[in-house]
Amino acid sequence: MKITNLVLAATLSVATTFAASAQTINQRKDNQQDRISQGVRSGELTPRETSHLEHQEAGINREERGMRAQDNGHLTRQDRRVIQHQQNAESRRIFRDKHNARVR
């Protein structure tokens, strides 16, 4: 009985971790898209900067879809690390482009 409860608790913990990491990736996508949109509205991003950022975001999304396709709709721990690293780099690009001297 105790072993069954322990296994059940461990399974729920792992499932929750995977769900949380997928949610985090999706939240970051939405957040970064909102930051790009805000930069366009405020004039902080030029059309060329916007196009480049959107292209980068699309590439990250394509790569994520490919990773999920390889693993039956799931991301491995390494996949999540790669996506997070790419999202971090994209976040820095968004900040840099929004805070440079170029304006629309």
Rosetta silent file (secondary structure, phi, psi, omega in degrees, C-alpha in Angstrom):
SEQUENCE: MKITNLVLAATLSVATTFAASAQTINQRKDNQQDRISQGVRSGELTPRETSHLEHQEAGINREERGMRAQDNGHLTRQDRRVIQHQQNAESRRIFRDKHNARVR
SCORE:     score description
SCORE:     0.000 S_00000001
   1 L     0.000  -47.190 -179.850    0.000    0.000    0.000 S_00000001
   2 H   -64.518  -38.700  179.611    2.761    2.462    0.948 S_00000001
   3 H   -65.281  -41.068  178.414    4.746    1.601   -2.186 S_00000001
   4 H   -60.672  -45.127  178.451    1.681    2.175   -4.356 S_00000001
   5 H   -63.816  -38.572  179.438    1.122    5.588   -2.804 S_00000001
   6 H   -65.341  -43.993  178.297    4.791    6.455   -3.236 S_00000001
   7 H   -64.250  -42.443  178.530    4.742    5.456   -6.914 S_00000001
   8 H   -62.075  -43.789  179.305    1.538    7.420   -7.458 S_00000001
   9 H   -63.535  -41.472  179.549    3.014   10.505   -5.795 S_00000001
  10 H   -65.673  -41.404  178.936    6.184   10.260   -7.903 S_00000001
  11 H   -63.097  -44.418  178.424    4.171    9.879  -11.093 S_00000001
  12 H   -63.884  -37.685  179.081    2.045   12.921  -10.294 S_00000001
  13 H   -63.310  -45.678  179.187    5.163   14.927   -9.488 S_00000001
  14 H   -64.770  -44.287  179.647    6.767   14.100  -12.840 S_00000001
  15 H   -61.845  -40.424  178.679    3.550   14.820  -14.737 S_00000001
  16 H   -65.407  -40.288  178.794    3.195   18.160  -12.967 S_00000001
  17 H   -62.659  -45.368  179.027    6.790   19.081  -13.779 S_00000001
  18 H   -63.925  -42.123  179.298    6.301   18.334  -17.477 S_00000001
  19 H   -64.595  -40.446  179.979    3.046   20.286  -17.591 S_00000001
  20 H   -66.022  -39.621 -179.153    4.658   23.228  -15.798 S_00000001
  21 H   -69.424  -37.659  176.584    7.610   23.313  -18.186 S_00000001
  22 H   -64.972  -40.404  178.289    5.327   23.230  -21.228 S_00000001
  23 H   -64.075  -39.603  179.727    3.282   26.033  -19.708 S_00000001
  24 H   -62.779  -43.680  178.541    6.448   28.021  -19.061 S_00000001
  25 H   -60.769  -45.763 -179.792    7.528   27.699  -22.699 S_00000001
  26 H   -66.573  -38.328  177.764    4.084   28.815  -23.875 S_00000001
  27 H   -63.838  -40.943  179.111    3.990   31.693  -21.389 S_00000001
  28 H   -65.729  -39.483  176.647    7.385   32.890  -22.596 S_00000001
  29 H   -57.225  -49.934 -179.186    6.225   32.711  -26.213 S_00000001
  30 H   -62.663  -43.751 -179.244    3.203   34.859  -25.363 S_00000001
  31 H   -62.141  -45.695 -179.010    5.254   37.257  -23.247 S_00000001
  32 H   -67.904  -36.671  176.839    7.889   37.742  -25.928 S_00000001
  33 H   -64.640  -39.676  176.887    5.234   38.222  -28.598 S_00000001
  34 H   -63.695  -38.977  179.202    3.601   40.857  -26.384 S_00000001
  35 H   -65.246  -39.494  177.726    6.968   42.605  -25.942 S_00000001
  36 H   -65.508  -45.761  179.685    7.473   42.705  -29.721 S_00000001
  37 H   -60.540  -41.775  179.053    3.940   44.054  -30.254 S_00000001
  38 H   -64.219  -38.798  178.343    4.470   46.721  -27.604 S_00000001
  39 H   -64.963  -36.018  176.719    7.738   47.748  -29.301 S_00000001
  40 H   -67.672  -47.048 -179.172    5.946   48.128  -32.626 S_00000001
  41 H   -60.891  -39.370 -176.305    3.137   50.193  -31.073 S_00000001
  42 H   -83.283  -11.521 -178.695    5.558   52.489  -29.250 S_00000001
  43 L    86.021    5.120  179.389    7.867   52.904  -32.243 S_00000001
  44 L   -71.460  -23.887  179.276   10.832   51.377  -30.403 S_00000001
  45 L  -109.642  133.046  175.055   11.158   48.679  -33.074 S_00000001
  46 L   -79.937  163.901  176.953   11.760   49.422  -36.728 S_00000001
  47 H   -57.723  -38.569  179.961   10.015   47.295  -39.365 S_00000001
  48 H   -66.476  -43.553  177.622   13.292   45.519  -40.120 S_00000001
  49 H   -61.723  -42.606  179.817   13.931   44.749  -36.437 S_00000001
  50 H   -61.450  -45.707  179.676   10.364   43.510  -36.071 S_00000001
  51 H   -60.570  -43.104  179.842   10.684   41.272  -39.109 S_00000001
  52 H   -64.490  -44.502  179.816   13.930   39.797  -37.811 S_00000001
  53 H   -63.748  -42.499  179.099   12.494   39.138  -34.336 S_00000001
  54 H   -63.879  -38.822  178.769    9.348   37.548  -35.787 S_00000001
  55 H   -63.933  -42.640  178.079   11.482   35.358  -38.042 S_00000001
  56 H   -63.067  -44.440  178.658   13.547   34.205  -35.052 S_00000001
  57 H   -59.835  -43.425 -179.864   10.392   33.450  -33.031 S_00000001
  58 H   -62.838  -37.906  178.096    8.988   31.420  -35.923 S_00000001
  59 H   -64.103  -42.560  177.666   12.226   29.428  -36.117 S_00000001
  60 H   -62.298  -43.046  179.666   12.079   28.584  -32.417 S_00000001
  61 H   -63.459  -41.571  177.978    8.443   27.508  -32.820 S_00000001
  62 H   -62.555  -43.737 -179.534    9.308   25.305  -35.825 S_00000001
  63 H   -64.343  -40.034  177.834   12.133   23.669  -33.931 S_00000001
  64 H   -61.815  -44.593  178.454    9.883   23.019  -30.935 S_00000001
  65 H   -60.012  -40.269  178.064    7.261   21.401  -33.176 S_00000001
  66 H   -63.985  -41.779  178.567    9.967   19.200  -34.695 S_00000001
  67 H   -63.238  -42.405  179.257   11.206   18.162  -31.264 S_00000001
  68 H   -65.461  -38.239  179.701    7.683   17.303  -30.174 S_00000001
  69 H   -63.273  -32.744 -179.827    7.093   15.300  -33.359 S_00000001
  70 H   -73.082  -24.676 -174.699   10.158   13.175  -32.611 S_00000001
  71 L  -122.022   41.781  175.250    8.955   12.307  -29.113 S_00000001
  72 L    53.822   42.070  175.695    5.218   11.680  -29.529 S_00000001
  73 L    86.950    4.561 -178.495    4.180   15.211  -28.629 S_00000001
  74 L  -114.670  157.755  172.584    6.512   15.581  -25.644 S_00000001
  75 L  -106.414  132.539  175.122    9.674   17.549  -25.025 S_00000001
  76 L   -75.493  169.394  177.996   12.614   15.806  -23.406 S_00000001
  77 H   -58.584  -43.023  178.882   14.578   17.543  -20.678 S_00000001
  78 H   -64.677  -40.629  177.373   17.305   18.351  -23.223 S_00000001
  79 H   -58.612  -45.466 -179.799   14.696   19.702  -25.662 S_00000001
  80 H   -62.560  -38.477  177.605   13.352   22.022  -22.958 S_00000001
  81 H   -63.438  -43.438  179.898   16.884   23.229  -22.194 S_00000001
  82 H   -62.878  -47.205  179.869   17.534   23.969  -25.862 S_00000001
  83 H   -62.176  -43.694  179.683   14.224   25.845  -26.234 S_00000001
  84 H   -62.148  -41.656  177.982   14.854   27.783  -23.023 S_00000001
  85 H   -61.043  -43.734  178.945   18.341   28.750  -24.220 S_00000001
  86 H   -65.386  -40.598  178.483   16.897   29.949  -27.533 S_00000001
  87 H   -66.285  -35.932  176.377   14.142   31.888  -25.768 S_00000001
  88 H   -62.465  -45.053  179.183   16.750   33.528  -23.512 S_00000001
  89 H   -63.114  -41.496  179.265   18.744   34.628  -26.557 S_00000001
  90 H   -64.646  -39.313  178.012   15.585   35.915  -28.232 S_00000001
  91 H   -60.844  -42.033  177.745   14.655   37.840  -25.088 S_00000001
  92 H   -64.342  -39.351  178.067   18.058   39.555  -25.152 S_00000001
  93 H   -63.757  -41.703  178.968   17.585   40.422  -28.849 S_00000001
  94 H   -60.964  -47.794  179.778   14.170   41.928  -28.110 S_00000001
  95 H   -59.737  -48.786 -178.515   15.628   44.034  -25.299 S_00000001
  96 H   -58.874  -46.887 -178.221   18.601   45.134  -27.404 S_00000001
  97 H   -67.271  -35.570 -179.800   16.441   46.092  -30.377 S_00000001
  98 H   -73.006  -24.923 -173.747   13.919   47.958  -28.239 S_00000001
  99 L  -110.328   15.590  174.120   16.585   49.943  -26.427 S_00000001
 100 L   -88.287  179.866 -174.388   18.866   50.943  -29.283 S_00000001
 101 L   -81.255   -6.776 -178.270   18.745   54.406  -30.849 S_00000001
 102 L   -77.448  136.396  176.561   16.742   53.281  -33.888 S_00000001
 103 L  -134.642  159.915  179.992   13.117   54.318  -33.991 S_00000001
 104 L   -72.140    0.000    0.000   10.340   53.933  -36.514 S_00000001
